[in-house]
Coordinates of C-alpha atoms in Angstrom, one line a residue:
Chain A
M1 CA -33.0 111.2 74.1
A2 CA -33.3 112.3 77.8
G3 CA -36.7 109.5 78.6
Q4 CA -37.0 108.1 81.4
A5 CA -35.3 106.3 84.2
I6 CA -34.8 102.5 82.3
I7 CA -32.3 101.7 85.1
E8 CA -32.3 103.1 89.1
T9 CA -30.7 101.6 92.1
K10 CA -31.3 102.7 95.3
D11 CA -28.6 102.1 97.7
L12 CA -27.4 98.8 96.1
S13 CA -24.5 97.2 98.4
R14 CA -22.9 93.6 98.3
V15 CA -20.8 92.3 100.7
Y16 CA -18.4 89.4 100.6
N17 CA -16.7 88.8 103.5
H18 CA -16.8 92.0 105.2
H19 CA -15.5 93.6 102.3
R20 CA -18.0 95.9 100.7
A21 CA -17.7 95.3 96.7
V22 CA -21.1 97.3 96.4
D23 CA -21.1 100.4 98.7
E24 CA -24.7 102.4 98.8
V25 CA -25.0 102.7 95.2
S26 CA -27.8 104.8 93.8
F27 CA -27.6 105.6 90.1
H28 CA -30.0 106.2 87.6
I29 CA -29.9 105.7 83.1
E30 CA -32.2 107.4 81.1
E31 CA -33.4 105.2 78.1
G32 CA -31.9 106.2 75.1
E33 CA -28.6 107.3 76.8
V34 CA -25.4 106.3 76.4
F35 CA -24.0 106.1 79.7
G36 CA -20.2 105.5 80.8
F37 CA -19.3 103.2 83.9
L38 CA -15.7 104.1 85.3
G39 CA -13.5 102.9 88.1
P40 CA -10.7 101.5 88.5
N41 CA -10.0 97.5 88.3
G42 CA -12.1 95.9 91.2
A43 CA -14.2 98.9 92.3
G44 CA -17.5 96.9 92.1
K45 CA -18.5 97.6 88.1
T46 CA -19.2 93.8 87.4
T47 CA -20.4 93.5 91.1
T48 CA -22.8 95.9 90.2
L49 CA -23.5 94.6 86.1
L50 CA -24.0 91.1 87.8
M51 CA -26.8 92.5 90.2
L52 CA -28.5 94.1 87.8
M53 CA -28.8 91.6 85.4
G54 CA -30.1 88.8 88.3
L55 CA -26.8 87.0 88.4
T56 CA -25.4 88.0 91.8
R57 CA -28.5 89.0 95.2
P58 CA -27.7 92.2 96.3
T59 CA -27.0 92.2 100.2
S60 CA -29.1 95.0 99.9
G61 CA -30.9 98.1 98.4
T62 CA -32.7 97.7 95.4
A63 CA -33.1 98.4 91.4
R64 CA -34.8 98.9 89.0
V65 CA -34.2 97.1 85.3
C66 CA -36.6 98.1 82.8
G67 CA -39.2 98.7 85.3
L68 CA -39.0 95.1 86.9
D69 CA -37.3 93.9 89.9
P70 CA -33.9 92.1 89.2
V71 CA -34.0 89.6 92.2
R72 CA -37.8 88.5 91.9
Q73 CA -37.8 88.8 88.2
A74 CA -34.2 87.6 87.0
K75 CA -35.9 85.5 84.0
A76 CA -37.8 88.7 82.7
V77 CA -34.5 91.0 83.2
K78 CA -33.0 89.2 81.2
A79 CA -35.2 88.8 78.6
Q80 CA -34.6 93.3 78.0
V81 CA -31.4 93.2 78.7
G82 CA -28.5 92.2 76.9
Y83 CA -24.6 91.5 78.8
L84 CA -21.1 91.3 77.2
P85 CA -19.1 90.1 79.5
E86 CA -15.5 90.8 79.8
N87 CA -14.0 88.3 78.4
V88 CA -16.8 86.5 76.9
G89 CA -16.6 83.6 75.6
F90 CA -17.4 81.3 72.3
Y91 CA -17.7 77.4 71.5
G92 CA -14.8 77.3 69.6
D93 CA -15.7 74.4 67.0
L94 CA -19.5 76.3 66.1
N95 CA -19.2 78.5 63.5
A96 CA -20.5 81.9 64.1
V97 CA -24.4 81.5 62.7
Q98 CA -24.2 77.7 64.9
S99 CA -23.3 80.1 67.7
L100 CA -26.4 82.7 67.2
E101 CA -28.1 79.7 66.3
Y102 CA -27.6 78.3 70.1
I103 CA -28.3 82.2 71.9
A104 CA -31.7 82.2 69.3
D105 CA -32.5 78.8 71.3
L106 CA -31.7 80.3 74.7
N107 CA -34.0 82.9 74.1
A108 CA -37.0 80.6 72.2
L109 CA -36.8 82.8 68.8
A110 CA -39.1 80.1 66.3
R111 CA -36.6 78.7 63.4
R112 CA -37.4 80.6 61.0
E113 CA -37.7 84.3 63.0
A114 CA -34.1 83.6 63.9
A115 CA -32.3 82.6 61.1
E116 CA -33.6 86.4 59.6
K117 CA -32.4 88.0 63.2
I118 CA -28.6 86.0 62.5
R119 CA -28.4 87.4 59.1
D120 CA -29.7 90.3 60.2
V121 CA -27.3 91.0 63.2
L122 CA -23.8 89.0 61.0
E123 CA -24.5 92.2 59.1
V124 CA -24.7 95.2 61.6
V125 CA -21.8 94.3 63.3
G126 CA -20.0 93.1 60.1
L127 CA -19.1 89.4 60.3
K128 CA -21.3 88.7 56.9
E129 CA -18.0 87.4 55.0
S130 CA -17.1 85.0 58.2
M131 CA -20.4 83.6 58.9
G132 CA -19.3 80.1 57.9
K133 CA -16.0 80.2 59.8
K134 CA -15.3 78.4 63.8
V135 CA -15.3 81.3 66.3
G136 CA -12.2 79.7 67.3
T137 CA -10.2 80.7 64.4
F138 CA -11.6 84.2 65.4
S139 CA -9.3 86.7 66.0
R140 CA -10.3 89.4 69.6
G141 CA -12.1 92.7 67.5
M142 CA -14.0 89.7 65.5
R143 CA -14.6 87.8 68.9
Q144 CA -16.2 91.3 70.5
R145 CA -18.3 92.0 67.6
L146 CA -19.9 88.3 67.6
G147 CA -20.5 88.8 71.4
I148 CA -22.0 92.5 70.2
A149 CA -24.1 90.6 67.6
E150 CA -25.6 87.8 70.7
V151 CA -27.1 90.1 72.6
L152 CA -28.7 92.0 69.7
L153 CA -30.0 88.9 68.9
K154 CA -32.4 89.1 71.6
D155 CA -33.6 92.8 70.8
P156 CA -32.6 94.1 73.8
K157 CA -33.7 97.5 75.4
V158 CA -30.6 97.6 76.9
M159 CA -27.1 96.9 76.6
F160 CA -24.5 96.7 79.4
L161 CA -21.2 96.1 77.7
D162 CA -18.6 95.4 80.0
E163 CA -15.0 95.9 78.8
P164 CA -15.9 95.8 75.1
T165 CA -12.7 97.1 73.7
L166 CA -10.2 95.7 76.7
G167 CA -6.9 94.3 74.5
L168 CA -8.3 95.0 71.0
D169 CA -6.0 96.9 68.2
P170 CA -6.9 100.8 67.3
D171 CA -9.4 100.1 64.8
G172 CA -11.1 97.5 65.8
A173 CA -11.7 99.4 69.3
I174 CA -12.8 102.0 66.5
R175 CA -15.3 99.6 64.8
I176 CA -17.3 98.6 68.1
I177 CA -17.2 102.4 69.7
E178 CA -18.7 103.1 65.6
L179 CA -21.1 100.0 66.6
I180 CA -22.6 101.4 69.6
Q181 CA -23.1 104.8 68.4
A182 CA -24.8 103.8 65.3
L183 CA -27.1 101.4 67.7
N184 CA -28.3 104.4 70.1
R185 CA -28.7 106.4 67.2
D186 CA -30.7 104.5 65.2
R187 CA -32.4 102.2 67.5
N188 CA -32.1 104.0 70.4
M189 CA -30.7 101.7 72.4
T190 CA -29.3 102.1 75.8
V191 CA -26.6 101.4 76.4
L192 CA -24.2 101.2 79.9
L193 CA -21.4 101.1 78.9
S194 CA -18.3 100.4 81.5
S195 CA -14.6 100.7 80.1
H196 CA -10.6 101.9 81.2
N197 CA -10.6 104.1 77.9
L198 CA -11.6 106.7 78.8
Y199 CA -11.2 108.5 75.8
Q200 CA -13.8 106.3 73.7
V201 CA -16.1 106.9 76.3
Q202 CA -15.9 110.6 76.0
K203 CA -16.6 110.2 72.9
V204 CA -19.6 108.4 73.1
S205 CA -21.3 108.9 76.4
H206 CA -24.2 111.1 76.9
R207 CA -23.3 110.9 80.9
V208 CA -20.9 109.7 82.9
G209 CA -20.8 107.6 86.2
I210 CA -17.0 106.9 88.3
M211 CA -17.0 104.5 90.4
I212 CA -14.3 104.1 93.4
A213 CA -14.1 101.4 96.0
G214 CA -17.5 100.2 95.8
R215 CA -19.0 104.1 96.0
M216 CA -20.2 105.5 93.2
V217 CA -18.1 109.1 93.4
A218 CA -19.9 111.0 90.5
E219 CA -22.7 110.9 88.1
D220 CA -23.6 113.5 85.8
S221 CA -22.4 114.8 81.9
I222 CA -18.8 115.5 80.9
E223 CA -19.6 119.0 80.9
A224 CA -21.2 119.3 84.3
L225 CA -18.7 117.6 85.9
G226 CA -15.8 119.5 84.2
K227 CA -17.6 122.3 85.4
E228 CA -17.9 121.2 89.1
K229 CA -14.3 119.6 88.7
L230 CA -12.1 121.4 86.8
G231 CA -13.7 124.9 86.6
V232 CA -14.1 125.2 82.8
E233 CA -16.5 125.9 80.3
G234 CA -16.4 124.9 76.4
Q235 CA -12.8 124.5 76.6
E236 CA -11.3 121.6 75.7
Y237 CA -10.7 119.4 78.0
S238 CA -10.5 115.5 78.6
L239 CA -12.4 112.8 80.9
E240 CA -9.1 111.5 81.8
E241 CA -8.3 115.2 84.3
I242 CA -11.7 115.1 86.0
Y243 CA -11.5 111.2 86.3
M244 CA -8.0 111.8 87.7
K245 CA -9.2 114.2 90.0
Y246 CA -11.6 112.3 91.6
F247 CA -9.4 109.6 91.7
Q248 CA -6.9 111.6 94.2
E249 CA -9.7 112.7 96.5
V250 CA -10.4 108.9 97.1
Chain B
M1 CA -38.4 74.4 79.3
Q2 CA -37.0 76.3 76.6
G3 CA -33.8 76.4 78.0
L4 CA -34.1 73.3 78.7
F5 CA -34.2 71.8 75.5
A6 CA -32.2 73.8 74.2
I7 CA -28.9 73.1 76.3
Y8 CA -30.5 69.5 75.9
R9 CA -29.8 69.7 72.2
K10 CA -27.0 71.7 72.4
E11 CA -25.2 69.3 75.0
L12 CA -26.4 66.2 72.9
S13 CA -25.1 66.7 69.7
D14 CA -21.6 68.1 71.7
H15 CA -21.7 64.7 73.6
F16 CA -21.7 62.8 69.5
S17 CA -20.0 65.2 67.8
S18 CA -16.2 64.4 70.4
N19 CA -14.0 62.4 70.0
R20 CA -14.1 61.8 73.6
F21 CA -17.4 60.4 73.2
V22 CA -16.6 57.9 70.1
I23 CA -13.1 56.5 71.8
L24 CA -15.4 55.4 74.3
F25 CA -18.0 54.0 72.6
A26 CA -15.6 52.1 70.6
L27 CA -13.7 51.2 73.7
I28 CA -16.4 49.6 75.5
A29 CA -18.6 48.0 72.5
M30 CA -14.9 46.2 71.7
V31 CA -14.9 44.8 75.0
S32 CA -18.3 43.9 75.6
F33 CA -18.2 42.0 71.9
I34 CA -15.2 40.3 73.0
T35 CA -16.6 39.4 76.2
S36 CA -19.4 37.6 75.0
Y37 CA -18.4 36.0 72.4
M38 CA -15.9 34.4 75.1
A39 CA -18.8 34.3 76.9
G40 CA -20.6 32.2 73.8
I41 CA -17.9 29.7 73.2
N42 CA -17.6 28.9 76.7
L43 CA -21.1 28.3 76.6
R44 CA -21.9 26.4 73.6
E45 CA -18.7 24.1 74.9
N46 CA -19.7 23.3 78.4
L47 CA -23.8 23.0 76.7
E48 CA -22.5 20.4 74.1
G49 CA -24.5 17.0 74.8
V50 CA -26.6 18.6 77.7
A51 CA -30.0 19.4 78.4
K52 CA -30.5 22.6 77.7
P53 CA -31.1 24.6 80.5
K54 CA -33.7 27.4 81.4
F55 CA -32.4 31.1 80.3
V56 CA -29.3 29.9 78.3
F57 CA -29.9 33.9 77.1
L58 CA -29.0 35.5 79.9
M59 CA -26.0 33.1 80.8
L60 CA -23.6 34.6 77.9
F61 CA -24.7 38.0 80.9
N62 CA -23.2 36.7 83.3
T63 CA -21.2 34.0 82.4
P64 CA -17.7 34.7 82.9
G65 CA -15.5 34.2 79.6
A66 CA -12.5 35.2 79.7
L67 CA -11.7 37.4 82.8
F68 CA -15.2 39.0 83.7
S69 CA -18.9 38.6 82.5
M70 CA -20.5 41.6 81.3
V71 CA -22.5 42.0 84.4
Q72 CA -19.2 42.6 85.9
F73 CA -17.4 44.5 83.3
V74 CA -20.4 47.7 83.3
A75 CA -19.7 47.4 87.4
F76 CA -16.0 47.7 87.2
F77 CA -16.0 50.2 84.2
G78 CA -20.1 51.4 84.4
P79 CA -18.4 54.4 86.4
L80 CA -15.6 55.8 84.5
I81 CA -18.1 56.1 81.1
G82 CA -20.4 58.3 83.3
L83 CA -17.0 60.6 85.1
V84 CA -15.4 61.2 81.4
L85 CA -19.1 62.5 80.4
G86 CA -19.2 64.4 83.9
F87 CA -16.1 65.3 84.5
D88 CA -16.1 68.7 83.1
A89 CA -19.8 69.9 82.3
V90 CA -19.8 73.3 84.1
N91 CA -16.0 74.2 84.5
R92 CA -15.1 73.8 81.1
E93 CA -17.9 76.4 80.5
R94 CA -16.3 78.6 83.8
A95 CA -12.9 78.2 82.0
D96 CA -14.1 79.0 78.3
G97 CA -16.2 81.8 79.5
T98 CA -18.9 81.0 78.1
L99 CA -21.2 79.9 81.3
I100 CA -21.9 83.3 82.3
K101 CA -22.9 84.1 78.7
V102 CA -25.4 81.0 78.8
V103 CA -26.6 82.1 82.4
S104 CA -27.4 86.1 80.7
Q105 CA -29.7 84.6 78.9
P106 CA -33.5 84.6 80.1
I107 CA -33.2 80.8 81.5
Y108 CA -33.8 79.8 84.7
R109 CA -30.2 78.8 86.3
D110 CA -31.0 75.2 86.9
A111 CA -32.0 74.5 82.8
V112 CA -28.0 74.3 83.1
I113 CA -27.8 71.5 85.3
N114 CA -31.0 69.9 84.2
G115 CA -30.0 70.1 80.6
K116 CA -26.4 68.8 81.3
F117 CA -27.5 66.0 83.4
L118 CA -30.3 64.6 81.2
A119 CA -27.9 64.8 77.9
G120 CA -25.3 63.0 79.6
A121 CA -28.3 60.6 81.0
S122 CA -29.6 59.8 77.7
N123 CA -26.0 59.3 75.8
I124 CA -25.6 56.9 78.7
A125 CA -28.4 55.4 77.8
I126 CA -27.8 55.4 73.9
M127 CA -24.9 53.3 75.1
V128 CA -25.9 50.5 77.0
V129 CA -29.2 50.0 75.2
S130 CA -27.2 49.8 71.9
I131 CA -24.6 47.4 73.5
V132 CA -26.8 44.9 75.0
L133 CA -28.6 44.6 72.1
V134 CA -25.4 44.2 70.0
I135 CA -24.6 41.2 72.6
A136 CA -27.9 40.1 72.4
G137 CA -27.9 40.0 68.7
F138 CA -24.5 38.5 68.5
G139 CA -25.8 35.8 71.1
L140 CA -28.9 34.9 69.4
T141 CA -26.3 33.9 66.3
L142 CA -23.4 32.3 68.8
L143 CA -26.2 30.2 70.6
G144 CA -28.4 29.3 68.3
V145 CA -31.3 30.3 70.9
V146 CA -34.0 32.6 70.9
P147 CA -34.7 34.8 74.4
G148 CA -37.9 33.8 76.1
I149 CA -40.1 37.1 77.3
E150 CA -38.9 36.7 80.9
E151 CA -35.3 37.1 79.4
V152 CA -36.1 40.1 77.7
W153 CA -37.8 41.2 80.3
R154 CA -34.8 41.1 83.2
L155 CA -32.9 42.2 80.5
I156 CA -34.8 45.4 80.4
F157 CA -34.5 45.8 84.6
Y158 CA -30.6 45.1 83.6
V159 CA -30.6 48.1 81.7
I160 CA -32.2 50.7 83.2
I161 CA -30.0 49.3 86.9
S162 CA -27.3 50.2 84.7
I163 CA -28.7 53.3 83.1
F164 CA -29.4 54.7 87.0
Y165 CA -25.9 53.0 88.5
I166 CA -23.6 54.8 85.1
S167 CA -25.3 58.3 86.0
F168 CA -25.1 57.9 89.7
W169 CA -21.6 58.3 88.3
L170 CA -22.3 61.4 86.1
G171 CA -23.9 62.5 88.9
V172 CA -20.7 62.6 90.4
A173 CA -18.7 64.3 87.8
I174 CA -21.1 66.7 87.4
L175 CA -20.7 67.4 91.3
F176 CA -17.4 68.2 90.9
S177 CA -17.0 70.1 88.5
I178 CA -19.3 72.4 89.8
F179 CA -17.4 72.2 93.5
F180 CA -13.9 72.6 91.4
R181 CA -12.8 75.5 89.2
S182 CA -10.0 73.7 88.0
I183 CA -11.1 70.8 85.5
A184 CA -8.3 68.2 86.2
T185 CA -9.4 68.3 89.9
S186 CA -12.6 67.6 89.0
A187 CA -11.3 64.4 87.0
L188 CA -8.8 63.6 90.1
A189 CA -11.5 63.4 92.3
S190 CA -14.1 61.6 91.1
V191 CA -11.8 59.2 89.3
A192 CA -10.4 59.2 93.2
L193 CA -13.7 58.6 94.9
W194 CA -14.9 56.3 91.6
I195 CA -11.3 53.7 92.8
F196 CA -12.3 54.2 97.0
L197 CA -15.6 53.6 96.6
S198 CA -15.3 50.5 94.3
F199 CA -12.2 48.9 95.3
F200 CA -10.9 50.0 99.0
V201 CA -14.8 49.8 100.6
S202 CA -14.9 45.8 100.0
L203 CA -11.4 45.6 101.2
G204 CA -11.9 48.0 104.2
A205 CA -15.3 46.3 104.9
S206 CA -13.2 42.9 105.8
V207 CA -10.9 44.9 107.6
L208 CA -13.2 46.4 109.6
A209 CA -15.5 42.9 110.2
D210 CA -12.4 41.3 110.9
T211 CA -11.8 44.2 113.5
A212 CA -14.7 43.9 115.4
V213 CA -15.5 41.0 115.5
P214 CA -13.0 38.8 115.0
V215 CA -13.2 35.4 113.8
E216 CA -11.4 32.9 116.2
Q217 CA -10.5 29.1 115.2
K218 CA -11.9 27.5 118.6
E219 CA -15.3 25.9 118.3
E220 CA -17.7 27.5 121.1
A221 CA -19.9 30.6 119.8
R222 CA -18.0 29.9 115.8
A223 CA -21.0 30.1 114.4
E224 CA -22.8 33.5 115.7
A225 CA -19.2 35.2 115.3
I226 CA -19.0 34.1 111.7
M227 CA -22.6 35.4 111.1
K228 CA -21.6 38.5 113.5
N229 CA -18.7 39.3 110.7
V230 CA -19.9 38.5 107.7
R231 CA -23.3 41.1 108.9
I232 CA -20.5 44.0 109.3
K233 CA -18.8 43.2 106.4
E234 CA -21.7 43.9 104.6
G235 CA -22.7 46.0 105.7
V236 CA -20.0 48.1 105.5
S237 CA -19.6 47.3 101.7
L238 CA -22.9 48.4 100.8
F239 CA -21.7 51.8 100.9
S240 CA -20.1 50.8 97.7
P241 CA -22.5 51.9 94.8
M242 CA -20.5 48.9 92.8
V243 CA -21.5 46.2 95.2
L244 CA -25.1 47.8 95.1
Y245 CA -25.2 47.3 92.0
S246 CA -23.4 44.6 91.2
K247 CA -25.3 42.2 93.8
A248 CA -29.0 44.1 92.4
S249 CA -27.6 43.3 88.6
A250 CA -26.7 39.8 89.4
T251 CA -29.8 38.8 90.9
I252 CA -31.6 40.3 87.8
I253 CA -29.7 38.5 85.7
D254 CA -29.6 35.1 87.2
P255 CA -32.8 33.8 88.2
M256 CA -31.0 31.2 89.9
R257 CA -29.8 33.5 92.5
K258 CA -32.4 33.1 95.2
T259 CA -30.3 36.0 97.6
T260 CA -27.9 38.6 97.0
R261 CA -26.1 37.7 99.9
S262 CA -23.0 34.8 99.1
F263 CA -23.6 31.6 101.3
V264 CA -21.5 30.6 104.0
L265 CA -20.2 27.5 105.3
L266 CA -22.5 25.2 103.5
G267 CA -22.4 21.8 105.2
P268 CA -23.9 18.7 104.0
M269 CA -26.7 19.0 105.3
E270 CA -27.6 22.6 103.9
Q271 CA -26.2 22.3 100.7
L272 CA -28.9 18.9 100.2
S273 CA -31.8 21.2 101.6
A274 CA -31.1 24.0 99.8
A275 CA -30.6 21.4 96.3
R276 CA -33.9 21.1 96.9
F277 CA -34.9 24.3 95.5
Q278 CA -33.0 23.9 92.7
N279 CA -35.8 26.1 90.9
P280 CA -34.9 29.3 89.2
L281 CA -36.9 32.7 90.7
S282 CA -40.0 34.3 89.0
L283 CA -38.9 38.0 87.5
G284 CA -41.6 39.4 90.4
Q285 CA -39.7 37.4 93.7
S286 CA -36.2 38.4 92.3
L287 CA -37.2 41.9 91.6
V288 CA -38.4 41.7 95.3
V289 CA -34.7 40.2 96.4
V290 CA -33.3 43.8 94.3
Y291 CA -35.8 45.7 95.1
P292 CA -33.7 47.7 97.9
Y293 CA -31.1 47.9 95.9
M294 CA -32.5 49.7 93.3
V295 CA -34.0 52.0 95.4
A296 CA -31.0 52.8 96.8
L297 CA -29.1 53.0 93.5
V298 CA -31.8 55.9 93.0
A299 CA -31.5 57.4 95.6
I300 CA -28.1 57.8 95.9
T301 CA -28.6 59.3 91.7
L302 CA -31.0 61.9 93.3
L303 CA -29.2 62.5 95.8
C304 CA -26.0 63.7 94.3
F305 CA -28.1 65.7 91.9
A306 CA -29.7 67.7 94.4
I307 CA -26.2 68.2 95.7
S308 CA -25.5 69.7 92.4
Y309 CA -28.3 71.6 92.2
S310 CA -28.5 73.2 95.1
V311 CA -24.5 73.7 95.2
F312 CA -24.7 75.8 91.6
M313 CA -27.9 77.5 92.2
V314 CA -26.5 79.5 94.9
Q315 CA -22.8 80.0 93.2
E316 CA -21.9 82.8 92.0
I317 CA -21.0 83.2 88.4
R318 CA -18.5 85.6 87.3
T319 CA -17.4 84.3 83.9

């Protein structure tokens, strides 16, 4: 890993009616890493992701995603970045394959190529047996995995996963986390993982960023943060301790 | 363009497979069937033993059968088709969390609106054309008259005007589905606007006209006052798309109508002079008469679409 910065922001801000939802956030994500994006609810994580996707216009500041400007080249950015929103929705009356076909259509994939890819991604997320079932009957864990399959369909360079394990049972959550690890390892996928589950984040992330009240208060590897905040090295410690420390400071 | 086609295809197949469409289509097909059947029966009785007037075929559409003619039926209830097809177009996707997913694919955001509007409009076109064809075929067997080429052209124009009229209401429904997050609110708002514009504007027009220029029973200056009164009434009622549409379509479908306005106060002398021009208008002349109405209809449809477009483009989509 340790490649070039694939995502870079500089003083990125978004103001809603005098409320600074995102306040001069500068950070970078390197190619091929899993970046854990932490912070309490309403800290501005989703807004930051939307700005990186070009779905929301920043009030000020700039961002580069895969060398592109999300404000001016939104379509090109969206072709390379896969976004799994929090509580992703599906058309309940379509089955898994039809859902993926629609996404393939939107991504302008040719029919034959799409059919092949759909089989492939269903295999990867482990939904091959349920491919003919209507999405309306899917469990929450299956929906999340289908969401990841939809993201994978366009062969993204970067994946933004917003709370992918929220509300999942432990088994479902572990499957998602293992899937993220496998994608990162086998396909060198860069992943931006936003989550409240610090244990899971610690397990997969190379580096983490902590965002509180619109500001990025920390951005480094977990070891470095542990050294800085807890003054420990090589000992057993959890990301939770670091996180709480930052949280209390603010 | 790819995104537009993908959304268009998806929407169209959604429409066709929805129960909503089936029910709506069945209802409208049934009513228009009954209407034209009654009209056909009436026509056959009335025309028995009489020299056949010109344009018998078109009378199928503009002769009131039981209660209303086909043209009136579309004017009243056509908007309902547009509203039903569009009232939850955008806010349902928002509620289901699928909108954010669609717009985070590599498409332009306007493709969503364009695709939905075009799919709805195609749907409307299919409904209108098939119903007109059914009635026409029905009329062929019922009346035994073959339509002339001019009648066919008039029907084509009628179909085009109807498609625009219903698409206007589709545009209104889509606009409300963008404005309002709640599906129930957008449905209520669009139905309320429909009832207001279709039924209350004409009522309000006469009230307004009577307040502004009361028509007194005194003899002097009566004609002028009546003219003014009528002008105000007509001007105000043109705010109703239904009035625009009924006038345009009635004139297109009925060559004997020479103006979109209704006559007032025909004295015996005036009647006599009007009777000298009892020949039907040519198609071109009918078009000239309804041209402003057609332009107005197209304009409000486009205006509605443009507003939805500009609102949607700047709206924040988070779910």
